[in-house]
Coordinates of C-alpha atoms in Angstrom, one line a residue:
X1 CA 0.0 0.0 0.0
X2 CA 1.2 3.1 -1.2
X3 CA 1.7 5.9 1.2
X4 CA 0.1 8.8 -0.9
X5 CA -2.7 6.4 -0.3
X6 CA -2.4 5.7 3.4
X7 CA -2.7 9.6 3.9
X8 CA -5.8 9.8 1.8
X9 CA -7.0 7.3 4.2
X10 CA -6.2 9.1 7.4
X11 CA -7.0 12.5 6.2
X12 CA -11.1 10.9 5.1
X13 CA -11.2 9.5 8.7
X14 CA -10.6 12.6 10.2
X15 CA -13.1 14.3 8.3
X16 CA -15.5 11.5 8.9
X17 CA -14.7 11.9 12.7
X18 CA -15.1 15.3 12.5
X19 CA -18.0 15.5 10.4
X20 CA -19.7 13.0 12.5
X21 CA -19.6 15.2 15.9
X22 CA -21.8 17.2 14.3
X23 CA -23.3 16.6 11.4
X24 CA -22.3 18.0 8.3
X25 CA -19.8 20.6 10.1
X26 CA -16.0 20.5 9.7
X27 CA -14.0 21.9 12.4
X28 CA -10.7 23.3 12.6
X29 CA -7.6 25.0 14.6
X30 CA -5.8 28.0 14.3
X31 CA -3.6 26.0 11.5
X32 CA -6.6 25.0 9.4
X33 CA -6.2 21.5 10.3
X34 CA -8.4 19.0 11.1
X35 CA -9.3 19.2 15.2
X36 CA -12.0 18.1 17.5
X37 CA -15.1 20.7 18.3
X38 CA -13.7 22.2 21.9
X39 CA -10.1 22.9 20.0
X40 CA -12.0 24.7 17.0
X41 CA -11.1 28.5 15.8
X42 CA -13.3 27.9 12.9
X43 CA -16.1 25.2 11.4
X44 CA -16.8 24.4 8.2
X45 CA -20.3 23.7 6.3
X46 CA -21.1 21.9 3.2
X47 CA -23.6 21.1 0.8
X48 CA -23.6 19.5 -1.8
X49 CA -25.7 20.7 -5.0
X50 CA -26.0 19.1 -8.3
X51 CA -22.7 17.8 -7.7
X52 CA -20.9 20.6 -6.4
X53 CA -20.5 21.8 -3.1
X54 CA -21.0 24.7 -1.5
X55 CA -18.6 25.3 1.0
X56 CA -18.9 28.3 3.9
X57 CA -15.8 28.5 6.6
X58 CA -16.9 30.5 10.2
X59 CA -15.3 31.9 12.4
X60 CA -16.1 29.9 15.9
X61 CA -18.2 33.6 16.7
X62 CA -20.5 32.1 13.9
X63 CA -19.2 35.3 11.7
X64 CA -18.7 33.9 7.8
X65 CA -15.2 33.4 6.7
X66 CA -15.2 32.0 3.3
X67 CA -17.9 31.1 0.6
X68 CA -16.7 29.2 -2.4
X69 CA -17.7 26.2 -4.8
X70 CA -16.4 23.1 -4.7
X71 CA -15.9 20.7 -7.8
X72 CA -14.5 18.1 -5.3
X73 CA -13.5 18.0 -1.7
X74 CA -10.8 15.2 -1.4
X75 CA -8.5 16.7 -3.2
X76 CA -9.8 20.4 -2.4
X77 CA -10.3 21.8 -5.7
X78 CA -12.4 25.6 -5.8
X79 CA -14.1 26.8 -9.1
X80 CA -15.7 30.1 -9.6
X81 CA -15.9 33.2 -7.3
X82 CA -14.8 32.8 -3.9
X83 CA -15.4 35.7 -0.8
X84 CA -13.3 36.0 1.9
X85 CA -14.6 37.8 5.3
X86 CA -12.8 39.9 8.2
X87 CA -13.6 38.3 11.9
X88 CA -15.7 41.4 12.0
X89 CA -18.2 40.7 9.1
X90 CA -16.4 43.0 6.5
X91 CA -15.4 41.8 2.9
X92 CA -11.5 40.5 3.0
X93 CA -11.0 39.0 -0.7
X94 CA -12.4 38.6 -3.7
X95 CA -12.1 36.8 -6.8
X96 CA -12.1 33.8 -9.1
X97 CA -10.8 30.5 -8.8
X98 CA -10.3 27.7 -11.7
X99 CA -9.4 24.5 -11.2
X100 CA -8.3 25.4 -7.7
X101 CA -6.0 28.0 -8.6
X102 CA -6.7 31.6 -7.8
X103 CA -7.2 33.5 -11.6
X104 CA -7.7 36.7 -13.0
X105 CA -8.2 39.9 -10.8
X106 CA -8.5 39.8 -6.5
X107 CA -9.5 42.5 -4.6
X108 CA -7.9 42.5 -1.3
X109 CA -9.9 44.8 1.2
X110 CA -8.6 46.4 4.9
X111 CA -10.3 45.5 8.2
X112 CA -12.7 48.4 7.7
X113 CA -14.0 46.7 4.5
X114 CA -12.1 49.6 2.0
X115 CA -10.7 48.2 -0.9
X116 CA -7.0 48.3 -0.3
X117 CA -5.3 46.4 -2.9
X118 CA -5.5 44.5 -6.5
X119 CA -3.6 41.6 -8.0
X120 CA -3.6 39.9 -11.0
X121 CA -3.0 36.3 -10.8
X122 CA -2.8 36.1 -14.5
X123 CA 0.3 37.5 -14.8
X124 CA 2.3 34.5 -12.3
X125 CA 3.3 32.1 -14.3
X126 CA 5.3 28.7 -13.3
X127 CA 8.7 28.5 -13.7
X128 CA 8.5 25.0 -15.3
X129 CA 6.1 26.3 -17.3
X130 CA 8.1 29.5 -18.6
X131 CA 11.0 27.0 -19.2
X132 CA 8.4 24.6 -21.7
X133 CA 7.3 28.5 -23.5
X134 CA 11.0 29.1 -23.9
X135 CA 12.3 25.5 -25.4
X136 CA 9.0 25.8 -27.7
X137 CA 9.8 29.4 -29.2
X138 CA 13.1 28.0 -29.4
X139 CA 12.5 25.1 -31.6
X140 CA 9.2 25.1 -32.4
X141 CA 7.9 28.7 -33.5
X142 CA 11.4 28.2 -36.2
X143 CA 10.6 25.0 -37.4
X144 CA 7.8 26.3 -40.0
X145 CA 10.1 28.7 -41.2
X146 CA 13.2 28.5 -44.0
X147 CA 15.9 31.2 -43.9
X148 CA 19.2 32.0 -45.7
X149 CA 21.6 34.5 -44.1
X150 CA 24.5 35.6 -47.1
X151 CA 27.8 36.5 -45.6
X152 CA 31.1 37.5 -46.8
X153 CA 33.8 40.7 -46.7
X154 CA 35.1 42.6 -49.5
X155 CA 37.5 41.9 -51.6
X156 CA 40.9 43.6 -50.0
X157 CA 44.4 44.4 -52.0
X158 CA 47.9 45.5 -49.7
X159 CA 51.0 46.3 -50.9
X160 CA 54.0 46.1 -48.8
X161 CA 57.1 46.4 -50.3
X162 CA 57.5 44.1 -53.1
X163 CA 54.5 42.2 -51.5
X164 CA 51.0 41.8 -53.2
X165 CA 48.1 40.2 -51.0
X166 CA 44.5 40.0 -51.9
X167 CA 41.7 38.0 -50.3
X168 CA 38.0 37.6 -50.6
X169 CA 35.0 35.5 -48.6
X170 CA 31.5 34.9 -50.2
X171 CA 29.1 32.7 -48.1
X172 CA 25.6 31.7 -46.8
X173 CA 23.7 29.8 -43.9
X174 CA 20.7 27.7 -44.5
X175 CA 18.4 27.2 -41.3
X176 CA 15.9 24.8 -41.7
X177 CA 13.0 24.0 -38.9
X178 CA 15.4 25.8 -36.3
X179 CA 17.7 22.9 -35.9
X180 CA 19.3 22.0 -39.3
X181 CA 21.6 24.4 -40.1
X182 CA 24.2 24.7 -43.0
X183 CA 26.7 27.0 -43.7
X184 CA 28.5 27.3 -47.2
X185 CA 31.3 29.7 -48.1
X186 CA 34.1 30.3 -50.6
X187 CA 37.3 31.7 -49.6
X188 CA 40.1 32.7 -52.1
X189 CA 43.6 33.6 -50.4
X190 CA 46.2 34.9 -53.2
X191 CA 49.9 36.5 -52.2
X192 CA 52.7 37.5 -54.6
X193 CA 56.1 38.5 -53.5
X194 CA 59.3 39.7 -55.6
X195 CA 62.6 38.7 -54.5
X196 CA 65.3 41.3 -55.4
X197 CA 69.4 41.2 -55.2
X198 CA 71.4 43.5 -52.7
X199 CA 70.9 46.1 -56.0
X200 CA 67.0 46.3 -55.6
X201 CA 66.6 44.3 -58.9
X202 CA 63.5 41.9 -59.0
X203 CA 65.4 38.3 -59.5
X204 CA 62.5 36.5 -59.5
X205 CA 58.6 36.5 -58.2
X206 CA 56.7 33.7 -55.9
X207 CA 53.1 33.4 -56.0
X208 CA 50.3 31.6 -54.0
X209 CA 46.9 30.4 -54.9
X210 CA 44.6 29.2 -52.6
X211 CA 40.4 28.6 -53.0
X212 CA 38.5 26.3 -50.8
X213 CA 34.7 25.6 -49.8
X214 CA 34.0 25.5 -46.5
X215 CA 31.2 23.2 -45.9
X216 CA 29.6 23.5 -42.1
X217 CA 26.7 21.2 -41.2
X218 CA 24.5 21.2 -37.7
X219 CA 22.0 19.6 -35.8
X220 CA 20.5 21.0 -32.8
X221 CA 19.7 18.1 -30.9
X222 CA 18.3 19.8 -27.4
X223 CA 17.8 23.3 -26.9
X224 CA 17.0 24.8 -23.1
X225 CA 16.6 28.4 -22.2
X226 CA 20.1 28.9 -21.4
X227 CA 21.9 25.7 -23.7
X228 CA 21.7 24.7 -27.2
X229 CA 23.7 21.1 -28.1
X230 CA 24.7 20.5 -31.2
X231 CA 26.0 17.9 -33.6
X232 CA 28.5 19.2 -35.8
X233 CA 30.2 17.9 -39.5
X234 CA 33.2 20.3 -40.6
X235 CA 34.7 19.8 -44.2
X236 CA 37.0 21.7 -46.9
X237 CA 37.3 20.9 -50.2
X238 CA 39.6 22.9 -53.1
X239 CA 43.0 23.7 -54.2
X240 CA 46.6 25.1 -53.1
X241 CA 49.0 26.5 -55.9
X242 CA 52.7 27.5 -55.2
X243 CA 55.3 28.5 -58.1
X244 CA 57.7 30.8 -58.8
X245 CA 58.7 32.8 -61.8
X246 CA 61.6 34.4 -62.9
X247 CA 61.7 38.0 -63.6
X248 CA 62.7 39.0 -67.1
X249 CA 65.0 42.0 -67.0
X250 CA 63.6 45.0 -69.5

């Protein structure tokens, strides 16, 4: 026997011993649990209509605490609008409950029965529950959509001495669904450098080719609000040129 179930049992004979010294009152300490009649601070009534029930807490002066609907008493769970009472008789709370949660707009009232305060419960929400919104915009709200990013620098030319260097990168990113992403770009590297005797006179030149594709493949295999994991595949593919010329004297 399970002993979520052994504490269901316990807690429906205490309100069966409870409910039995009088009727179909519940009563309770200054804690809200469970007591006998002479240890009471408050008492509970309720009736059940078409099944729901109607639930009123009092004070132990007989003054109303609470009034609230009931879609089941073991668990507790309130629906609808709920009224909460000062020991004095004056209005304490005020709102709406769903599914036992407290929703929407609560007025919250002073001992003189002057509305004091106002909360909206709508605007709480769980933290497990911000982290499932987050992980969904993450993947989810991306994987209807296609995108292509292009990406590259300009073409730059130096000269340093006898030294010619030029260089260009042309590329783009493919996302697709928000977790396959691929990246393809061209790079061309190109250098050219005179050698000259101790006279400053060009002997002969040496120049350098290169051109590759970059190829750059990933999978986003689990994505959290402050991770993203990926599986990753990296290649190159193209060519490397070296040579040297001599320099014809004019």
């Amino acid at each position: 026997m399970s002993r979520s179930f052994l504490i269901l049992i316990y807690l429906l004979s205490l309100y069966s011993l409870a409910i039995g010294q009088d009727g179909d009152t519940l009563y309770f300490d200054k804690k809200w649990a469970v007591c006998k009649k002479q240890e009471a601070k408050y008492y509970r009534l309720i009736q059940q209509v078409d099944g729901a029930y109607i639930i009123q807490d009092f004070y132990k002066n007989d003054v109303l605490q609470m009034r609230v609907t009931a879609t089941s008493i073991i668990p507790q769970i309130f629906e609808g609008q709920c009224f909460y009472y000062q020991s004095n008789g004056n209005l304490k709370a005020s709102g709406m409950y769903n599914k036992g949660k407290p929703v929407g707009i609560w007025n919250y009232y002073n001992s003189n029965g002057y509305l004091t305060n106002t909360f909206n419960y709508n605007s709480i929400i769980d933290s497990n529950d911000i982290t499932k919104k987050i992980d969904k915009m993450a993947i989810s709200k991306a994987d209807n959509k296609f995108s292509f990013a292009l990406r590259g620098k300009l073409f730059g030319f130096f000269i340093i001495e006898d030294t010619y260097f030029s260089t260009a990168t042309l590329g783009g990113e493919f996302l697709l669904k928000g977790r396959h992403s691929l990246g393809i770009d061209y790079t061309y590297f190109g250098w050219q450098y005179e050698k000259d005797d101790d006279k400053d006179m060009a002997l002969y030149e040496t120049f350098e080719r290169r051109g590759y594709f970059y190829f750059d493949y990933k999978y986003k295999f689990l994505s959290n609000k402050d991770y993203d994991f990926y599986f990753n595949i990296y290649d190159k593919i193209g060519n490397y040129h070296l040579w040297l010329q001599g320099v014809s004297k004019g």
